[in-house]
Short mmCIF file of C-alpha atoms in Angstrom, two decimals:
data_model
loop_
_atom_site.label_atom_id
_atom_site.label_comp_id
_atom_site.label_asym_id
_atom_site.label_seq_id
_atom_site.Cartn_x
_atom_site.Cartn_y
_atom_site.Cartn_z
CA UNK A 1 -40.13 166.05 170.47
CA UNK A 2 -41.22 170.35 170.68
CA UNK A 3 -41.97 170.04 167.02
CA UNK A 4 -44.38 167.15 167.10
CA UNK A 5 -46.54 168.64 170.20
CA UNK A 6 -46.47 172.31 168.77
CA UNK A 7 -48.27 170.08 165.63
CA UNK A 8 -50.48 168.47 167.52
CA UNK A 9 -51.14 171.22 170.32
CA UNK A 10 -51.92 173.75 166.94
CA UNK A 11 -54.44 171.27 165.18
CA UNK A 12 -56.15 170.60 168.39
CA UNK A 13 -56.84 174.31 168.72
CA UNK A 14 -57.47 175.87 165.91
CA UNK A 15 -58.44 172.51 163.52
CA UNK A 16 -61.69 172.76 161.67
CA UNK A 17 -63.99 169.45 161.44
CA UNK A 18 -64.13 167.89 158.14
CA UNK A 19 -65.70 164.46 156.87
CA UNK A 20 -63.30 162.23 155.27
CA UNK A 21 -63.59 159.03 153.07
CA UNK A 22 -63.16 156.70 156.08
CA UNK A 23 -66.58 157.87 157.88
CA UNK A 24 -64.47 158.77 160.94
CA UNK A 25 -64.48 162.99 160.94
CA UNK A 26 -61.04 164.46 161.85
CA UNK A 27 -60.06 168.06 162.80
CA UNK A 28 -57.95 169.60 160.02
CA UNK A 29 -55.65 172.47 159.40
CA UNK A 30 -54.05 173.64 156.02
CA UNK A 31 -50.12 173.44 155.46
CA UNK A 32 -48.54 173.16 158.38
CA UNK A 33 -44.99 172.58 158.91
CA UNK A 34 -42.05 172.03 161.04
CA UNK A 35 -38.36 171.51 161.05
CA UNK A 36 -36.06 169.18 162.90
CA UNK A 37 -32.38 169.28 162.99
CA UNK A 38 -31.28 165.57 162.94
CA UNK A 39 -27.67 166.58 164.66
CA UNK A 40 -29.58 166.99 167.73
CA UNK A 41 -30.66 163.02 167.63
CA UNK A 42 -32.78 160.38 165.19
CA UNK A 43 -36.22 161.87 165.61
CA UNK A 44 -38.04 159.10 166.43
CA UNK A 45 -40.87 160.04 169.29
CA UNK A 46 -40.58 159.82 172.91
CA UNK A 47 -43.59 160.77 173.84
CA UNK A 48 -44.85 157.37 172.96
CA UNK A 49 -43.38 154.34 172.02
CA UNK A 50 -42.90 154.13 167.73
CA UNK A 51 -41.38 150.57 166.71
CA UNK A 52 -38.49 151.08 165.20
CA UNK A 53 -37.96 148.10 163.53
CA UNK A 54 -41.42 148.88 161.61
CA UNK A 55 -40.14 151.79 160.71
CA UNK A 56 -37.19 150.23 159.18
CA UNK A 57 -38.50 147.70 157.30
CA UNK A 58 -41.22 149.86 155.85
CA UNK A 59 -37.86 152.07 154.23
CA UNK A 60 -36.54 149.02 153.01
CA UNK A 61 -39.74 148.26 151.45
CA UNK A 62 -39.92 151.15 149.88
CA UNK A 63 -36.31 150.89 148.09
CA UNK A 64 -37.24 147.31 146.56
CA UNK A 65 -39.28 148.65 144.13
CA UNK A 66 -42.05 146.24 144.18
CA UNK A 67 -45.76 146.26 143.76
CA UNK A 68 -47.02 143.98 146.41
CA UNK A 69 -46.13 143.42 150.59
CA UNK A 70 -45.03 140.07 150.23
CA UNK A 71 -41.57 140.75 151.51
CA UNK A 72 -43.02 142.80 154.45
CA UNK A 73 -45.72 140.54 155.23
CA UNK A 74 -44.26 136.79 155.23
CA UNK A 75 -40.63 137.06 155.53
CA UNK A 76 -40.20 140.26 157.66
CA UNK A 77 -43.72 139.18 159.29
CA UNK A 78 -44.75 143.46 159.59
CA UNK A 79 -48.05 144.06 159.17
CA UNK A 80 -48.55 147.64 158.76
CA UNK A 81 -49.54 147.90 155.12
CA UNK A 82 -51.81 144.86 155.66
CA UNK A 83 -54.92 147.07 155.68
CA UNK A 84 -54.21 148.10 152.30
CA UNK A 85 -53.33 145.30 150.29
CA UNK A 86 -55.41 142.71 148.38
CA UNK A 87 -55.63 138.96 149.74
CA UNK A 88 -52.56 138.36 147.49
CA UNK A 89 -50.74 140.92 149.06
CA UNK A 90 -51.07 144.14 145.94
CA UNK A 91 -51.04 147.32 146.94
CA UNK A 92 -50.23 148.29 143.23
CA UNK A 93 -47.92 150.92 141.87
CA UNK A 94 -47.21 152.74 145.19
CA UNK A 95 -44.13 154.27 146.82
CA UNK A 96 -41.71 151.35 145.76
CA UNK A 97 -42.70 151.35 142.17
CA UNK A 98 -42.61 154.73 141.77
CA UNK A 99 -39.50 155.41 143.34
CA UNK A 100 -37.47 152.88 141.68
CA UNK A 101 -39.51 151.99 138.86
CA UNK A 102 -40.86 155.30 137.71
CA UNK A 103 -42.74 154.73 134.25
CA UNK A 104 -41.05 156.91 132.08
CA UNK A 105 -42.43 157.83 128.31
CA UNK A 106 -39.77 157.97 125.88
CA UNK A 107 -39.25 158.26 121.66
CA UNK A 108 -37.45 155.47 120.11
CA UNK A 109 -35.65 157.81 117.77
CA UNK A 110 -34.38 160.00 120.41
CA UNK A 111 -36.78 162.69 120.75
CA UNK A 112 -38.12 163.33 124.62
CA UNK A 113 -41.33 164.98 124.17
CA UNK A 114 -43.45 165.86 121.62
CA UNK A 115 -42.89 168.88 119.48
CA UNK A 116 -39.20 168.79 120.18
CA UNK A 117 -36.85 168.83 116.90
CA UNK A 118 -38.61 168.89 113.45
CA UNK A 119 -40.36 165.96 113.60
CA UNK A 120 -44.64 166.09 113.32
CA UNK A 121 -44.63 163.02 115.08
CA UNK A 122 -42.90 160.68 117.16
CA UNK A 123 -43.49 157.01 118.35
CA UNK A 124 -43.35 156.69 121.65
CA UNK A 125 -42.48 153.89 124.31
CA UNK A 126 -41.94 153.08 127.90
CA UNK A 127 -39.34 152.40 130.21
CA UNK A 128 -38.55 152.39 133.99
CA UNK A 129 -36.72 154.86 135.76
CA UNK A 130 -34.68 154.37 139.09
CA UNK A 131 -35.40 158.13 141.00
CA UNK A 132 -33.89 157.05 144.12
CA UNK A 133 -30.43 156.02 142.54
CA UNK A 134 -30.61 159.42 140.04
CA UNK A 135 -31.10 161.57 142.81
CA UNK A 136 -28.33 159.80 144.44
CA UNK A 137 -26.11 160.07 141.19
CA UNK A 138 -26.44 163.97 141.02
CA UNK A 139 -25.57 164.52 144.79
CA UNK A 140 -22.36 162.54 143.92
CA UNK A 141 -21.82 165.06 140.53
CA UNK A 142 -24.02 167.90 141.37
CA UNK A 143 -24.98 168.66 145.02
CA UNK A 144 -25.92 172.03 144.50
CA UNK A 145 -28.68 171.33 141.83
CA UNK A 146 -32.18 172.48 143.09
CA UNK A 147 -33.90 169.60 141.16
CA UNK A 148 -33.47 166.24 142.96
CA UNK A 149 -36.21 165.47 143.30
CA UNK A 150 -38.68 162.09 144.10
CA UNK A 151 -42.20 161.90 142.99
CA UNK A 152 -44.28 159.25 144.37
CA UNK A 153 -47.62 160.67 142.60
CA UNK A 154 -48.35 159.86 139.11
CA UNK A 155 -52.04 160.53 137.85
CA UNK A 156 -52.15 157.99 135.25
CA UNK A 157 -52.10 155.13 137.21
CA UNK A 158 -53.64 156.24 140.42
CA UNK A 159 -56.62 153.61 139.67
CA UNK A 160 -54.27 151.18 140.06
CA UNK A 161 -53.10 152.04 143.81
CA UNK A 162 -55.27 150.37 146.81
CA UNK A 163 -54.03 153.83 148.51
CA UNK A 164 -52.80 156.94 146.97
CA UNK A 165 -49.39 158.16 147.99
CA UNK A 166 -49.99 160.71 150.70
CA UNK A 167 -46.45 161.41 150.98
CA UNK A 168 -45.68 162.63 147.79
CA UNK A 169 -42.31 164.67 146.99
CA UNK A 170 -39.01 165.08 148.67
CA UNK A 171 -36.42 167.05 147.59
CA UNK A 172 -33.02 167.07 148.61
CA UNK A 173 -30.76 170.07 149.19
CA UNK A 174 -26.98 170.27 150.38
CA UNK A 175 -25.82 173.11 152.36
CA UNK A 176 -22.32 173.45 153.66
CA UNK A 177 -21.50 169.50 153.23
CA UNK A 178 -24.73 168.52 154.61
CA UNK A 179 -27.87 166.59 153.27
CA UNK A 180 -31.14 168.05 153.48
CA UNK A 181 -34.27 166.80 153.10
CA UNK A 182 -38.29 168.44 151.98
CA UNK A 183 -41.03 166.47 151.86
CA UNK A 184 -44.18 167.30 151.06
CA UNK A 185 -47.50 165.42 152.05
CA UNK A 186 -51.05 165.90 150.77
CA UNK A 187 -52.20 164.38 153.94
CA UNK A 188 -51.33 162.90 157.51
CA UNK A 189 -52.44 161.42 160.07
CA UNK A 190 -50.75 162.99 162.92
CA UNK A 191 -51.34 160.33 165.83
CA UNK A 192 -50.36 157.41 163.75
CA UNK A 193 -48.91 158.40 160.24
CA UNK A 194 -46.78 161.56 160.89
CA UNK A 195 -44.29 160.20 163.62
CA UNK A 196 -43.40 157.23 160.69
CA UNK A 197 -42.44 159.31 158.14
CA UNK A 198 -40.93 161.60 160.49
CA UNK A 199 -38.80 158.50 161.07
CA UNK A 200 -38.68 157.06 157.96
CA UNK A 201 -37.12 160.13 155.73
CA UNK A 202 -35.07 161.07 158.90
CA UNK A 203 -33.04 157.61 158.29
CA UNK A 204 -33.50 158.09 154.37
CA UNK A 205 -31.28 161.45 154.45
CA UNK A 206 -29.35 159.62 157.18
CA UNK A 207 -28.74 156.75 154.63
CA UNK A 208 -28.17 158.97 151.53
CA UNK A 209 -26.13 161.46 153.57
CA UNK A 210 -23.55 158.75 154.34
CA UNK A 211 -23.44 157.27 151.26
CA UNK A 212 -22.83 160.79 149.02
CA UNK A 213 -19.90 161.51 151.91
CA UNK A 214 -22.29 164.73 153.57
CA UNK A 215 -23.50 165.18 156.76
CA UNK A 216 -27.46 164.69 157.89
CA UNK A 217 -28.67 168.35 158.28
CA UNK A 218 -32.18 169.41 158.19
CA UNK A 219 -35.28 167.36 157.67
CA UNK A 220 -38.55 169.44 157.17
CA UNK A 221 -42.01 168.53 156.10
CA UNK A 222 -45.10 170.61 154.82
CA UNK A 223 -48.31 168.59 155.50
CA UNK A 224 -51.08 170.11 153.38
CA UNK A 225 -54.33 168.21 155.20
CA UNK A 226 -52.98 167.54 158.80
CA UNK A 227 -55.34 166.08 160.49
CA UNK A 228 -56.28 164.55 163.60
CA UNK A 229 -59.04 161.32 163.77
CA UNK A 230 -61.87 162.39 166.52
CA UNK A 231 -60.83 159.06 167.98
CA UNK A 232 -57.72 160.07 168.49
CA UNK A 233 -57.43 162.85 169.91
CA UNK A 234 -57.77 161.32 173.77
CA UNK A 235 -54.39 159.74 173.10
CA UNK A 236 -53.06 162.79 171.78
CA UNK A 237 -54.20 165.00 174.73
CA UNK A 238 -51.96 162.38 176.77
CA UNK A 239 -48.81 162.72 174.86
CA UNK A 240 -49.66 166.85 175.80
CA UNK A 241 -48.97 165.69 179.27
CA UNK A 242 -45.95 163.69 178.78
CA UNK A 243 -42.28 164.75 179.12
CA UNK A 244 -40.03 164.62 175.80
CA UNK A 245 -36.91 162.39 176.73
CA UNK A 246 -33.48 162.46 174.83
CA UNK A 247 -33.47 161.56 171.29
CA UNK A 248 -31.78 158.45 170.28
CA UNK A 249 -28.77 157.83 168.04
CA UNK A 250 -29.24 156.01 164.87
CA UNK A 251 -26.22 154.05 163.48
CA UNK A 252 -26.03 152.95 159.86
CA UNK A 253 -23.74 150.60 158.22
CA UNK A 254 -21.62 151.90 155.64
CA UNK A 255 -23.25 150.21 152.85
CA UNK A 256 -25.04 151.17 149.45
CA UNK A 257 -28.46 151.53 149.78
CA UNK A 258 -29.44 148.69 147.81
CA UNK A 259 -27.47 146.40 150.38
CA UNK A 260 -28.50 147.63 153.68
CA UNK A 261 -30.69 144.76 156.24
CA UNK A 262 -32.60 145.68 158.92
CA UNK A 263 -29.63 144.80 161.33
CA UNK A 264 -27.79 147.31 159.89
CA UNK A 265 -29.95 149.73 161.40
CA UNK A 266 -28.78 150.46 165.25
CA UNK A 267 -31.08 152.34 167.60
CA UNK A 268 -28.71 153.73 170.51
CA UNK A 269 -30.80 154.93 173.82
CA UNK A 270 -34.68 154.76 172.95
CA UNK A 271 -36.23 155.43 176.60
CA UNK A 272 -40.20 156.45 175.28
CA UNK A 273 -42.10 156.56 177.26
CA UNK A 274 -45.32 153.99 177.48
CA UNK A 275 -47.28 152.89 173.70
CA UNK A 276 -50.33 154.58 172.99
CA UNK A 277 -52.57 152.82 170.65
CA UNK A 278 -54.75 154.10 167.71
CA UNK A 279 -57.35 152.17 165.63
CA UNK A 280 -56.70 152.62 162.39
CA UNK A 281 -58.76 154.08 160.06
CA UNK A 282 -59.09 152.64 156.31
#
């Protein structure tokens, strides 16, 4: 895909080195950005093989609203959060939670923040709040509102993560019947990270877009640290070299979100070329 090698061409050329938490130094650049048009195909990358049905399941994951990988782990037997989890499988209040189980602060004489009405003081209380489904709620009653939107970063409890979201808002906006998509990351890896979430919030628009009766339109993304792992960048430099193929199709069953399975996920002409693999750093 043009917009993934323009990414990786323009951090390989002008990225500055920077030390990092993991003791592996990566090449950085600030805010960069791109665009893909999901009527021309599912963007997931030919340039090397991504496994789709990781890509899947880590989407369906994400909608279940839980605090741990068992799920992912021992039924679905996918391993890619595995680095990041605790020997009882915890990652803490991550993307799941905080997506469908936002904690939300609210009076119990209903008052929503304090120093609204006449009261001096309010008692205060918590709840859970479903973003996913209210964002889905106001494209159904509001499409043209310019705030749905999905937080996955909460300071209070970010003691509580094993890993920080580094995707952290999308926004959706409709435009002539169709269902577009922001996100906004404060950091990606481009080699292994970036092509996942350039597949996983393709297929969440997809998803939403079907189920809100719109159209997928645009999915962009603004990466505010991309950066490229100095062990890396050999693999990168290959997929330079290599010839983007067609996109795939991705079919989706018509289903609420909350009921989809992996099988009703259908990849339609995938021809990457070869895998190229990537240590991981933690």
């Amino acid at each position: 895909m043009k917009q993934y090698l323009d990414l990786v061409e323009n951090v390989l050329t002008n990225g500055v080195k920077k030390d990092n938490r993991t003791g592996t130094p990566t090449i950085s650049c600030f805010a960069e950005n791109y665009k893909v048009d999901l009527a021309d195909g599912f963007p997931l990358l030919t340039t090397k093989k991504v496994y789709f049905r990781s890509v899947i399941l880590e989407l369906l994951w994400y909608l279940r609203g839980e605090d741990h990988i068992r799920w992912l782990r021992d039924e679905k037997d996918c391993h890619i959060w595995d680095a990041w989890a605790d020997k009882d499988g915890y990652v803490g209040p991550i993307y799941p939670t905080l997506w469908r189980r936002f904690p939300n602060l609210k009076s119990s004489d209903g008052f929503s923040y304090p120093g609204k009405g006449s009261k001096e003081s309010t008692e205060w209380m918590y709840d859970e709040f479903d973003q996913v489904q209210r964002a889905i709620d106001m494209l159904k009653t509001n499409p043209n509102s310019r705030r749905i939107v999905v937080s996955a970063w909460h300071p209070g409890v970010l003691d509580e993560m094993r890993l920080p979201p580094c995707h952290v808002m999308y926004i959706f906006n409709v435009s002539d019947g169709k269902l577009n998509c922001h996100l906004t990351q404060r950091s990606g890896d481009i080699a292994l990270g970036i092509p996942f979430n350039l597949a996983c919030y393709s297929a969440l628009t997809s998803t939403i877009a079907q189920e809100t009766n719109l159209k997928p339109g645009t999915f962009a993304h603004t990466i505010v640290d991309a950066h490229i792992y100095e062990n890396h960048i050999d693999g990168l430099k290959e997929q330079l070299n290599r010839e983007p193929r067609p996109l795939p199709q991705l079919d989706i069953a018509d289903k609420p979100i909350d009921k989809l399975q992996f099988e009703d996920f259908s990849l339609k002409n995938y021809n990457p070329h070869d895998p190229i693999k990537f240590p991981v750093a933690v």
